[in-house]
XYZ file of C-alpha atoms in Angstrom:
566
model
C 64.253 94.800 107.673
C 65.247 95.394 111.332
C 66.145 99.113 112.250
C 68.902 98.911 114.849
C 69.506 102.532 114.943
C 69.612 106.164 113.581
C 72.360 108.625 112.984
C 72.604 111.209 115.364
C 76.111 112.906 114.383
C 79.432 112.525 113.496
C 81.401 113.417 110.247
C 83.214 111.941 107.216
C 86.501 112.070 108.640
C 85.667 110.974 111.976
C 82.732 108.406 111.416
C 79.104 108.552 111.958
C 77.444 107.916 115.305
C 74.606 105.814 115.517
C 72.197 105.589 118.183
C 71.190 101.777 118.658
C 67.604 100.788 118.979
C 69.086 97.352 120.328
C 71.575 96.356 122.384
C 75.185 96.602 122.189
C 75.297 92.957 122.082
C 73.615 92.496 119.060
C 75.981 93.739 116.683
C 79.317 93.748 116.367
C 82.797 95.623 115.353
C 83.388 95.082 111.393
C 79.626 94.426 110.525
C 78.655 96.366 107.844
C 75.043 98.022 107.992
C 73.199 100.561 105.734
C 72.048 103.842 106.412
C 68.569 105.095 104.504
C 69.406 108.679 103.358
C 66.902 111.000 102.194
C 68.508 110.797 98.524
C 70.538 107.338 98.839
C 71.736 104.905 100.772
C 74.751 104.610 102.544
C 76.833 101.816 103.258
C 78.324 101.768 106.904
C 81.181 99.881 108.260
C 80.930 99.784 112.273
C 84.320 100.326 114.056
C 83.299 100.852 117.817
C 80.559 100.371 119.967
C 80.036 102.211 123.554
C 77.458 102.925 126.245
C 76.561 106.691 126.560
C 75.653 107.495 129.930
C 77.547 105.657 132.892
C 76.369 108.050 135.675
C 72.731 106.722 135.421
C 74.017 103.421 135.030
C 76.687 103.752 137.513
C 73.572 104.404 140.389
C 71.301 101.307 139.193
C 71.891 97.942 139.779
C 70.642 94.991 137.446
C 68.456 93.361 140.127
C 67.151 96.205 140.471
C 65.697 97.128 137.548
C 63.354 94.454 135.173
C 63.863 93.456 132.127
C 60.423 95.881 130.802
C 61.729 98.622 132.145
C 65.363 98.393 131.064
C 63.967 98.385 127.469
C 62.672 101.404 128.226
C 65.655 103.081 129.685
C 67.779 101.061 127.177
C 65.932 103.920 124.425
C 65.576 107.068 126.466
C 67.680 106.853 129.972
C 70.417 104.303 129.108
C 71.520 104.452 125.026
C 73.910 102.676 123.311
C 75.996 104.293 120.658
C 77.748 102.316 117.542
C 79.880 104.560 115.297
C 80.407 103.523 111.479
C 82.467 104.358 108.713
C 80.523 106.011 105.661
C 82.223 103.817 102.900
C 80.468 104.252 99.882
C 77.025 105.657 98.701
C 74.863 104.270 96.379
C 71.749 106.014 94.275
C 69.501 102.974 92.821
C 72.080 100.485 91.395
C 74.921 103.521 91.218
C 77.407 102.844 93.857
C 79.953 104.867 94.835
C 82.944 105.947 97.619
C 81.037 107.895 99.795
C 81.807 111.890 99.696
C 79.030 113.039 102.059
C 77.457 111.639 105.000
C 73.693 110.278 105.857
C 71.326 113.191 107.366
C 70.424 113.294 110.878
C 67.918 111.010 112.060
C 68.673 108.569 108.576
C 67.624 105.051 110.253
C 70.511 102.275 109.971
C 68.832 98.741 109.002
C 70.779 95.646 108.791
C 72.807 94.747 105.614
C 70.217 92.182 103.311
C 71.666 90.292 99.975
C 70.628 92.220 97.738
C 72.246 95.477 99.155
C 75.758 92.869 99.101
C 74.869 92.374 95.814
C 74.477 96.263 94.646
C 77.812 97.159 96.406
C 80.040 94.490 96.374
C 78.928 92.695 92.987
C 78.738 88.964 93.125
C 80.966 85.801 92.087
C 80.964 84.821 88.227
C 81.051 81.022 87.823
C 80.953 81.418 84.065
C 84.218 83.769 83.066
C 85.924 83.350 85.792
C 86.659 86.774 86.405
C 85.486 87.262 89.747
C 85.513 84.569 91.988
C 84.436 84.414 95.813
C 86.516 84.237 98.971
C 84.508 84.906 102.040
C 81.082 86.222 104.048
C 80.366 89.721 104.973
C 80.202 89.266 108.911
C 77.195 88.218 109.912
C 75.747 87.097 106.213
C 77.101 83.877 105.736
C 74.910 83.128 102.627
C 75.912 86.480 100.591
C 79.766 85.597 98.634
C 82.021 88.142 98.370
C 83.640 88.423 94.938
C 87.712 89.174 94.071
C 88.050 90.733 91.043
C 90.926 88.529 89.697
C 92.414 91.097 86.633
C 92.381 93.558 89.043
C 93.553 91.761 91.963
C 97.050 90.009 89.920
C 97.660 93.802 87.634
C 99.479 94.830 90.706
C 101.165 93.352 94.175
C 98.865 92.217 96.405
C 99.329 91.376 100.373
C 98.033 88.816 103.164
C 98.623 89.986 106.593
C 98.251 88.767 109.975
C 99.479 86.925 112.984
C 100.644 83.363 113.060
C 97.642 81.251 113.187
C 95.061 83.761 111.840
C 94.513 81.540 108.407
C 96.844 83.547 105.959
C 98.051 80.163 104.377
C 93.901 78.730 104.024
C 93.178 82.379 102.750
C 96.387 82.306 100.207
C 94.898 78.973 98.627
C 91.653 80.182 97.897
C 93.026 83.170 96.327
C 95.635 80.510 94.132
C 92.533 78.218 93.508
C 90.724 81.773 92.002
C 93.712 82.604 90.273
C 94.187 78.900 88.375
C 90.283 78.845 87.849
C 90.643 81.931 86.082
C 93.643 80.975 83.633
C 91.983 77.569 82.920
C 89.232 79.123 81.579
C 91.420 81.439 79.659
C 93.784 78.755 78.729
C 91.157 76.645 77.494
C 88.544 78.366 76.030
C 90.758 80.930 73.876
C 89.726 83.996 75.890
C 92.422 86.928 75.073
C 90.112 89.534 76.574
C 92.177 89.465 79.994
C 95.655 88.263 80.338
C 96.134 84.724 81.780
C 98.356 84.658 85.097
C 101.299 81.859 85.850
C 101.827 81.932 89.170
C 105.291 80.662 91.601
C 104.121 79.867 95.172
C 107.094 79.554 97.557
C 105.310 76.702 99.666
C 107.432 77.302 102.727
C 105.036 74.751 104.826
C 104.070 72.811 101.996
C 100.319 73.337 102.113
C 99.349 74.647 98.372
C 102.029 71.721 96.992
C 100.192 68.604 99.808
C 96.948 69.732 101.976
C 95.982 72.454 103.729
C 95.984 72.151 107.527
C 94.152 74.406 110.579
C 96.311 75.913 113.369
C 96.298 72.618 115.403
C 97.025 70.474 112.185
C 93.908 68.930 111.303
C 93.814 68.688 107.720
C 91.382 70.672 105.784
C 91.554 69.785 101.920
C 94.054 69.141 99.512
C 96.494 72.408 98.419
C 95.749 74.217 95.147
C 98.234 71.828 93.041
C 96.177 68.753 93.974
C 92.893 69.909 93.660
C 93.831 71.458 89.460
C 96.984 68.775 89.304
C 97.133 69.010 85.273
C 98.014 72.939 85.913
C 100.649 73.016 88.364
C 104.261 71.557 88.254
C 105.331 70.772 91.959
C 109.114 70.808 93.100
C 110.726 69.819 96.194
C 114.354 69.834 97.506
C 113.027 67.446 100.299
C 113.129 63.568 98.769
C 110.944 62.157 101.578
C 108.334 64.371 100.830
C 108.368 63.530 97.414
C 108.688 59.777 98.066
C 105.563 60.522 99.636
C 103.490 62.480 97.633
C 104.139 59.836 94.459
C 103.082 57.553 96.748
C 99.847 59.132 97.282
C 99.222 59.763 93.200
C 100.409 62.945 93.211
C 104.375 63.277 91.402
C 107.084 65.673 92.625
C 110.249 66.604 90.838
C 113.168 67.132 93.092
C 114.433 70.762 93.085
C 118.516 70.132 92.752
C 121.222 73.028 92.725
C 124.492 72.533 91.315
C 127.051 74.131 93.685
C 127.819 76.350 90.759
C 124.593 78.292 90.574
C 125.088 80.036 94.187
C 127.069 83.242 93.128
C 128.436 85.652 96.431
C 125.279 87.610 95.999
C 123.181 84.907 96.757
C 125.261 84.515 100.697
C 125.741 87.800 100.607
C 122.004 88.103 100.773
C 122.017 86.668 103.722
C 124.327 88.177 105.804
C 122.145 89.081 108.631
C 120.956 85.391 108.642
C 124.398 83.789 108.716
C 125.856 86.887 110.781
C 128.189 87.751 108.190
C 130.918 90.620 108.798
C 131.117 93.904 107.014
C 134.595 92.505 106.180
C 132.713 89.254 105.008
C 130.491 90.863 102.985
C 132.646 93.401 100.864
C 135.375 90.359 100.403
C 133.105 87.568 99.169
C 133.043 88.087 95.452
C 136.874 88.341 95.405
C 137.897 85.480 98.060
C 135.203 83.521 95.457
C 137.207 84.249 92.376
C 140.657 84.129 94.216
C 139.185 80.326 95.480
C 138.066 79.388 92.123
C 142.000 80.087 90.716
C 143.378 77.968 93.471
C 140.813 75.147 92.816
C 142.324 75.036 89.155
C 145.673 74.910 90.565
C 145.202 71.780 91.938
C 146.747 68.562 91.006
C 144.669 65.838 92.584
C 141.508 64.896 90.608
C 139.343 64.448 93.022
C 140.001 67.872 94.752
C 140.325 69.841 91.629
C 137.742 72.350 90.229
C 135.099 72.417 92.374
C 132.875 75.001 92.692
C 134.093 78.164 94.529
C 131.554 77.508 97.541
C 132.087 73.929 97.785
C 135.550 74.674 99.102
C 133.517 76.597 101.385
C 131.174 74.300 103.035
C 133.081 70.848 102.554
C 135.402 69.937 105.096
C 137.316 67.586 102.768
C 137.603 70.255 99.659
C 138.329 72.756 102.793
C 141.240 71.301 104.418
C 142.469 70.972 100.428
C 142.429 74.323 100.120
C 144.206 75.299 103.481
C 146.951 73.429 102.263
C 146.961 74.866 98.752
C 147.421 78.238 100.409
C 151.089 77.657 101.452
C 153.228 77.118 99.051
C 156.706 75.349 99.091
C 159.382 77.398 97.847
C 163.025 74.797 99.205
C 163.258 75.050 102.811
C 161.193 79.117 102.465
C 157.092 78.490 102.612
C 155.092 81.377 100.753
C 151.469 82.359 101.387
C 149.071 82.287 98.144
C 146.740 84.981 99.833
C 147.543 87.546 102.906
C 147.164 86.373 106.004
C 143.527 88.620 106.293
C 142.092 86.871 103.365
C 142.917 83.139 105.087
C 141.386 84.447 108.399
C 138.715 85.668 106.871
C 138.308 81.847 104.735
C 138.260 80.121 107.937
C 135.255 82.259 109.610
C 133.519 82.265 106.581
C 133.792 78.093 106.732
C 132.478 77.824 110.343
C 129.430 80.136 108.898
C 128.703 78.106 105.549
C 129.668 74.615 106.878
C 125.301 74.614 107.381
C 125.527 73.799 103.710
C 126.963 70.216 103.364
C 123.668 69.353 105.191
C 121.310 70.038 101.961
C 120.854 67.218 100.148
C 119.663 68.935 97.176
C 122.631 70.929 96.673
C 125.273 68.926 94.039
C 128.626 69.770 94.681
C 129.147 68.956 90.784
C 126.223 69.467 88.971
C 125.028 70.740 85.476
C 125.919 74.684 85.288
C 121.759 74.938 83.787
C 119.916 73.447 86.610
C 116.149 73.174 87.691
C 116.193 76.944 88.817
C 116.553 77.521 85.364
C 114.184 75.532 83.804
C 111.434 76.968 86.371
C 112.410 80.572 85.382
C 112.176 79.277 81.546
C 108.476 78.054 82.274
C 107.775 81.261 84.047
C 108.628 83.267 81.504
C 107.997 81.469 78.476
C 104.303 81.028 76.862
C 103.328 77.631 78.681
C 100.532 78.459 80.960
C 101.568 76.226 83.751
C 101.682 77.109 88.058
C 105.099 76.290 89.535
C 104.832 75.045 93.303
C 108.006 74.960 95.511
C 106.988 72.923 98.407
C 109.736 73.310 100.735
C 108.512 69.866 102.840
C 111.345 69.182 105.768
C 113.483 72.065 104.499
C 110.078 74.811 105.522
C 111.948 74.845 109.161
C 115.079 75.812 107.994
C 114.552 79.783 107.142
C 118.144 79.384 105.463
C 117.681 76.781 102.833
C 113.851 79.016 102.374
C 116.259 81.869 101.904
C 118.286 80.827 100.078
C 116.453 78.853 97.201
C 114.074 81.750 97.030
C 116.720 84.003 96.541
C 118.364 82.215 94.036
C 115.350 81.711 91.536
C 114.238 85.741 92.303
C 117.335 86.780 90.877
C 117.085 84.344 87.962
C 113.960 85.606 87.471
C 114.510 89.296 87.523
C 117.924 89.008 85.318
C 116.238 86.822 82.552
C 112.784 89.411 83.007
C 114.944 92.629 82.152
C 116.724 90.639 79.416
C 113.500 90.322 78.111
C 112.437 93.980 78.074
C 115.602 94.493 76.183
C 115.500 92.405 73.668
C 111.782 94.391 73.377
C 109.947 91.274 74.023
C 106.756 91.391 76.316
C 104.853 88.743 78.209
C 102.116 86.769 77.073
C 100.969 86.506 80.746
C 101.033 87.799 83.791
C 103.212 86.332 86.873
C 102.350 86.517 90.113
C 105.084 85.109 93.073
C 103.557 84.262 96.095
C 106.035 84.604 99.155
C 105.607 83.441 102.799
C 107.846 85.088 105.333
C 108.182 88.082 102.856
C 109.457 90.433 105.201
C 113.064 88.476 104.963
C 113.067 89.650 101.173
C 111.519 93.177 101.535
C 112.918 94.459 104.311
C 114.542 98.180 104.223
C 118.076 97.182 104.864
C 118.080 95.090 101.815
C 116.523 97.595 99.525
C 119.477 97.951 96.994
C 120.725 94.396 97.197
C 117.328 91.864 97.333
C 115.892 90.822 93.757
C 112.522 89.821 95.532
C 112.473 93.585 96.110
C 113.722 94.872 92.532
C 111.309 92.635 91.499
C 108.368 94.505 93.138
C 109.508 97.539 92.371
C 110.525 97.228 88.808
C 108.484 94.784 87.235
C 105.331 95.183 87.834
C 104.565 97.085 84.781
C 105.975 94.065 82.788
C 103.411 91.760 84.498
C 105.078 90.162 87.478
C 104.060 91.456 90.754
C 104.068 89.470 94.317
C 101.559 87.816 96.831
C 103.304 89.286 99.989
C 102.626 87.124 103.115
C 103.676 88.080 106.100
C 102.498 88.762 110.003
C 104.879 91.799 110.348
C 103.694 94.278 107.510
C 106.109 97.065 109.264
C 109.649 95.211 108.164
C 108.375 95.488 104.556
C 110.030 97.765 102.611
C 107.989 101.307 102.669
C 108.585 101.682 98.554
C 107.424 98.462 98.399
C 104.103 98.453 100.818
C 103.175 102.304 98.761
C 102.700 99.404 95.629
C 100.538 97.438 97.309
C 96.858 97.727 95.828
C 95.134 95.223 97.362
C 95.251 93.969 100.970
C 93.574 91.473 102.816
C 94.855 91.715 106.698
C 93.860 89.901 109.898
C 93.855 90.553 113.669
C 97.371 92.395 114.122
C 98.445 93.319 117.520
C 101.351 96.234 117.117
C 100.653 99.217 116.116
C 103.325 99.840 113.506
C 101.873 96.458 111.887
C 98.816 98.185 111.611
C 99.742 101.653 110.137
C 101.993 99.493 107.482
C 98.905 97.119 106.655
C 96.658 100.595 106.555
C 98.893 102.951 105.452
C 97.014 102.993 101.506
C 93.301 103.569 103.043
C 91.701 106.904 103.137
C 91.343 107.433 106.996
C 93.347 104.657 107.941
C 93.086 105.240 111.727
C 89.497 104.607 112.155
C 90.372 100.772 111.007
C 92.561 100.604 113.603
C 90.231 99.122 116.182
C 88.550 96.546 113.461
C 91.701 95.148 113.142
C 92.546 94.628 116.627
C 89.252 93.008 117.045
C 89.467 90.499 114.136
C 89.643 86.572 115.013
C 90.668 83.715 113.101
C 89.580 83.625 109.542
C 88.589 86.813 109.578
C 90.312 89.430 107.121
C 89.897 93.303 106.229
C 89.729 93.211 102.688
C 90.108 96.427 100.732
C 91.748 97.662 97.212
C 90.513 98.418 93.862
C 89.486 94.138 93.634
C 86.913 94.634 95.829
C 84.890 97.526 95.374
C 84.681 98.940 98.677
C 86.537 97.737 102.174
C 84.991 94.449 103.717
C 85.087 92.399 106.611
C 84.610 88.705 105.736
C 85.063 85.284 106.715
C 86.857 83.196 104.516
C 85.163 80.581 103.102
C 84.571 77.225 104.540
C 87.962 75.796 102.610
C 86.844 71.949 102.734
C 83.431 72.579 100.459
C 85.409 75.207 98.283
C 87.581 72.699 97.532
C 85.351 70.519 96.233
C 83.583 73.298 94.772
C 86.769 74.066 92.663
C 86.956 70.652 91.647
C 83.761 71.225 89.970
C 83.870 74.091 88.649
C 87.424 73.201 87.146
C 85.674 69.996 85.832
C 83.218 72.077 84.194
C 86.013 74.132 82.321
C 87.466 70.906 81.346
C 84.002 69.959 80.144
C 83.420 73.020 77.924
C 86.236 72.536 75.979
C 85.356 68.717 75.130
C 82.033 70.458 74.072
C 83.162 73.066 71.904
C 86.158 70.396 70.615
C 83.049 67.858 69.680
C 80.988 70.432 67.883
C 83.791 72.165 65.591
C 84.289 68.178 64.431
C 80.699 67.856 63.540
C 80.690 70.885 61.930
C 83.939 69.498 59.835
C-alpha cells in the first residue's frame, strides 16, 4: 500500500493538510485517499494541491539540480502539500460521516478495493437494489453502487455543462431504475416499491441510442435495450417511420387542439414574449372566442377549438369578420376594440402553432396525454418515453407538450389523494432543460414545480437535468436529496448544485476541475460524497441486457417449478 503522505494540520471545517511523500503530479483533485488514524481510518477526499515553499524554488533552476537530489529536497527543502476533506470515518467495518479529524502525523495511503468496498458498499446483481454507475477516480476496477429506493423516495438532480455526459449518465441511472422494477415486477417482491418512470427525451437518446458530444453513437437508449418495459411516443412521424423500421415501434403523440387550455400558453409567456395584458386576458378572450366560434354559420368554420382560431390563418380571418356585426347600414363590434387588438398580437405570437403536425385542430377531447397520465398512475408497471425526435430543437413544442402532460399529471395525482387512494408505485419524471419548468418566476403558476413540491410524499418526484442549477427554483433545489453534478463554470451554478452539502465551499474547486464523464456524486444513495467516472456506457449496455435476461430467466424458472410441483 503506497504512503503518499501524512497529515500535518488542518481542521474539520477547513480540510486536512497533507504533506506528500510524492509528487504533486501523482495525484489528483477529487481522488479519494485514506488516512490511518490511531483508532480508525479516515476516508479523505482531496480538493487542492500546492507547492509550499516558492522562495527556495524561486532561486533554483531545474538544470541545475539532478533528479537524486531533487528527491531529496522534494521531502525536506521543497514539499508538496495536498489538502483533503475528512468525509467519513470508519472503525473495522463501522463507517461513518466523519466528526473528528486524523491525528498528526496519521500517514495517507492510497484508496485499495476493499476500503471502496467498506465505505461505499458494492453493486447487487441479485435484488436489484443497488446497482453501479461509475469508478472512484483513479480505481477503475472498484463499482460504485446507487442505492435505487433511496435514490427515486425523493427528487434527484444531474448537473453540468453542455457536453459533460448528463444525458449518458441519465441512462444508466433509467437502465438501474427499470432493472430494479423488473425484478420487482417479476419476481413478486413487495419489500420496496416498484418505480414507473416518464423521461421527457428532449434529444431522443433514452427513446433511439445514446450518442457522445461529437455524435458517435454509443449504445442503444434505455427503451431499446428493456423494449418489453417501456412504451415510446413521438410527436415527430419521421422518427417513428424510422424507428419501426429498425424493429423498434413508436406511437405518435397527437393533441387535439382542445386539450391546450390558456394556462398551458400562459406558461409560456416569457417564451412567446407574451404581454402582461396578454397574460391576464387569455382565459377570457378564450371563452369570449369559443362563443363566437358557436355563432358561426358556415360548417366548416364553426366550433373549433378556442386556440385554433388562434393559430390558423383560415379559422383567423373567420373570426375577424365575425367580430363586426351588421346591424342595416350601422356595423357593431362583438368585443371592444382592446380585446380585437389584443386577438391580432396574440395571432402573430401563436401562428408558430399551425407548424406542429401533431397537433389536431379537431381531435378526440381524451387524447394520448391522457392515456399516458392513466398508465402513470394506474397499477401497470410500464416506463413511458417521450422522444421528442425533430421537435427536441424547438424548446416551444418541448415546452409545451411537457407542460401539458405535468398538469395532467398533477390534477389527476391530487384527485387521487382525495378520493384517499394511494399509489402502488412510485413515479419518477425525468426532465431535460428543467430550469424552463422550475424557475422562480414561475413558482405559483408551473405544475412541473407543484409537482416537486407537493407530491413527493405521494411518490412522484423528478430527475432534474439541467447545466444551470441557479435558475431552479430555491424551494425546489432545498428538496433535492441526491445530486450527481459535473464540471460547472459559474459560481452561482455551483452554490445551487452544493447548496445541501455540509461545507459546501470546499467542493467548490473539485467541481471546477471535473472533465467529461466525471460527476460529484453525493446524497443519502450513496453513502458518502464521490468522485467517479461513469461507466463505460457501450459494455453496460450489454451488461443490462444480461442481467435483464437473467430476470426474465428467473421467472421462467420459478413459473416451471410451481407447474411441477402442480
Amino acid at each position: 500500500m503506497e504512503n503518499i503522505g501524512y497529515i500535518v494540520g488542518g481542521s474539520l471545517e477547513k480540510g486536512v493538510q497533507i504533506k506528500l511523500n510524492v509528487s504533486s503530479e501523482d495525484i489528483a483533485v477529487g481522488n479519494l485517499k485514506v488516512a490511518n488514524g490511531i483508532r480508525r481510518k479516515y476516508l479523505l477526499l482531496l480538493n487542492n494541491i500546492y507547492h509550499g515553499n516558492m522562495d527556495v524554488a524561486n532561486k533554483l533552476s531545474s538544470d541545475s539540480v539532478s533528479s537524486s537530489l531533487m528527491d531529496i529536497m522534494r521531502e525536506e527543502i521543497l514539499p508538496s502539500y495536498a489538502t483533503g476533506i475528512v468525509i467519513a470515518q470508519g472503525d473495522n467495518d463501522k463507517v461513518e460521516e466523519a466528526n473528528t479529524i486524523p491525528d498528526y502525523l496519521s500517514s495517507v495511503t492510497a484508496l485499495t478495493m476493499n476500503d471502496v468496498k467498506i465505505f461505499y458498499g458494492a453493486p447487487d446483481e441479485n435484488n436489484f437494489l443497488k446497482l453501479s454507475f461509475g469508478s472512484p477516480i483513479g480505481i477503475e476496477n472498484a463499482l460504485i453502487p446507487v442505492d435505487i429506493p433511496m435514490l427515486t423516495k425523493s427528487s434527484f438532480a444531474i448537473y453540468g455543462k453542455t457536453g459533460t455526459g448528463k444525458t449518458v449518465l441519465g441512462n444508466i441511472i433509467a437502465i438501474n431504475i427499470a432493472l430494479y422494477t423488473a425484478q420487482r415486477k417479476y419476481t413478486g417482491d413487495h419489500e420496496y416499491p416498484p418505480v414507473s418512470m416518464l423521461i421527457l427525451d428532449m434529444h431522443s437518446e433514452y427513446g433511439t441510442t445514446v450518442k457522445d458530444m461529437y455524435g458517435k453513437q454509443l449504445g442503444d437508449g434505455v427503451a431499446r435495450i428493456m423494449p418489453s418495459e417501456f412504451i415510446v411516443y413521438t410527436p415527430d412521424e419521421e422518427l417513428a417511420k424510422i424507428s419501426k423500421k429498425d424493429g423498434y415501434p413508436m406511437y405518435m403523440l397527437k393533441i387535439s387542439a382542445s386539450e391546450i387550455e390558456p394556462q398551458d400558453i400562459i406558461l409560456m409567456s416569457e417564451l412567446l414574449n407574451l404581454t402582461d395584458i396578454q397574460t391576464s386576458t387569455l382565459q377570457t378572450i378564450s371563452e369570449q372566442i369559443q362563443q363566437i366560434a358557436k355563432e358561426i354559420k358556415e360548417y366548416e368554420y364553426k366550433d373549433y377549438p378556442w386556440i385554433t382560431y388562434l393559430y390558423d390563418d383560415k379559422l383567423y380571418e373567420k373570426l375577424i369578420s365575425e367580430l363586426t356585426e351588421k346591424k342595416g347600414e350601422k356595423e357593431k363590434k362583438k368585443l371592444d376594440s382592446k380585446t380585437i387588438l389584443t386577438i391580432q398580437s396574440l395571432h402573430k405570437k401563436l401562428s408558430f402553432l399551425k407548424n406542429y403536425k401533431f397537433i389536431e385542430k379537431k381531435g378526440e377531447d381524451k387524447g394520448i396525454i391522457d392515456s399516458i397520465v392513466e398508465s402513470l398512475l394506474g397499477k401497470e408497471l410500464k416506463h413511458i418515453v417521450i422522444s421528442f425526435g425533430a421537435y427536441g430543437d424547438d424548446v416551444r413544442a418541448y415546452t409545451l407538450v411537457t407542460n401539458m402532460i405535468a398538469r395532467r399529471l398533477l390534477e389527476n395525482a391530487i384527485a387521487l389523494g382525495l378520493q384517499k387512494r394511494e399509489l402502488t408505485k412510485r413515479i419518477v419524471i425525468f426532465v431535460e432543460e428543467a430550469h424552463k419548468f422550475l424557475d422562480p418566476k414561475l413558482k405559483e403558476n408551473s405544475p412541473m414545480g407543484k409537482i416537486a413540491r407537493e407530491l413527493r410524499k405521494r411518490g412522484i418526484t423528478l430527475c432534474i437535468i439541467d447545466q444551470r442549477p441557479s435558475q431552479i427554483d430555491p424551494d425546489v433545489s432545498s428538496m433535492i436529496w441526491n445530486t450527481f453534478t459535473s464540471v460547472l463554470g459559474d459560481e452561482n451554478d455551483i452554490k445551487a448544485a452544493t447548496i445541501n452539502l455540509t461545507n459546501s465551499k470546499l467542493y467548490d474547486p473539485i467541481i471546477r476541475s471535473l472533465t467529461r464523464q466525471n460527476f460529484l456524486a453525493y446524497g443519502d444513495a450513496f453513502r458518502f460524497p464521490i468522485v467517479v467516472k461513469t461507466i463505460d456506457y457501450s459494455a453496460y449496455a450489454k451488461r443490462a441486457m444480461e442481467l435483464y435476461g437473467k430476470i426474465r430467466a428467473s421467472i421462467k424458472s420459478i413459473d416451471e417449478t410451481l407447474r411441477s410441483e402442480i
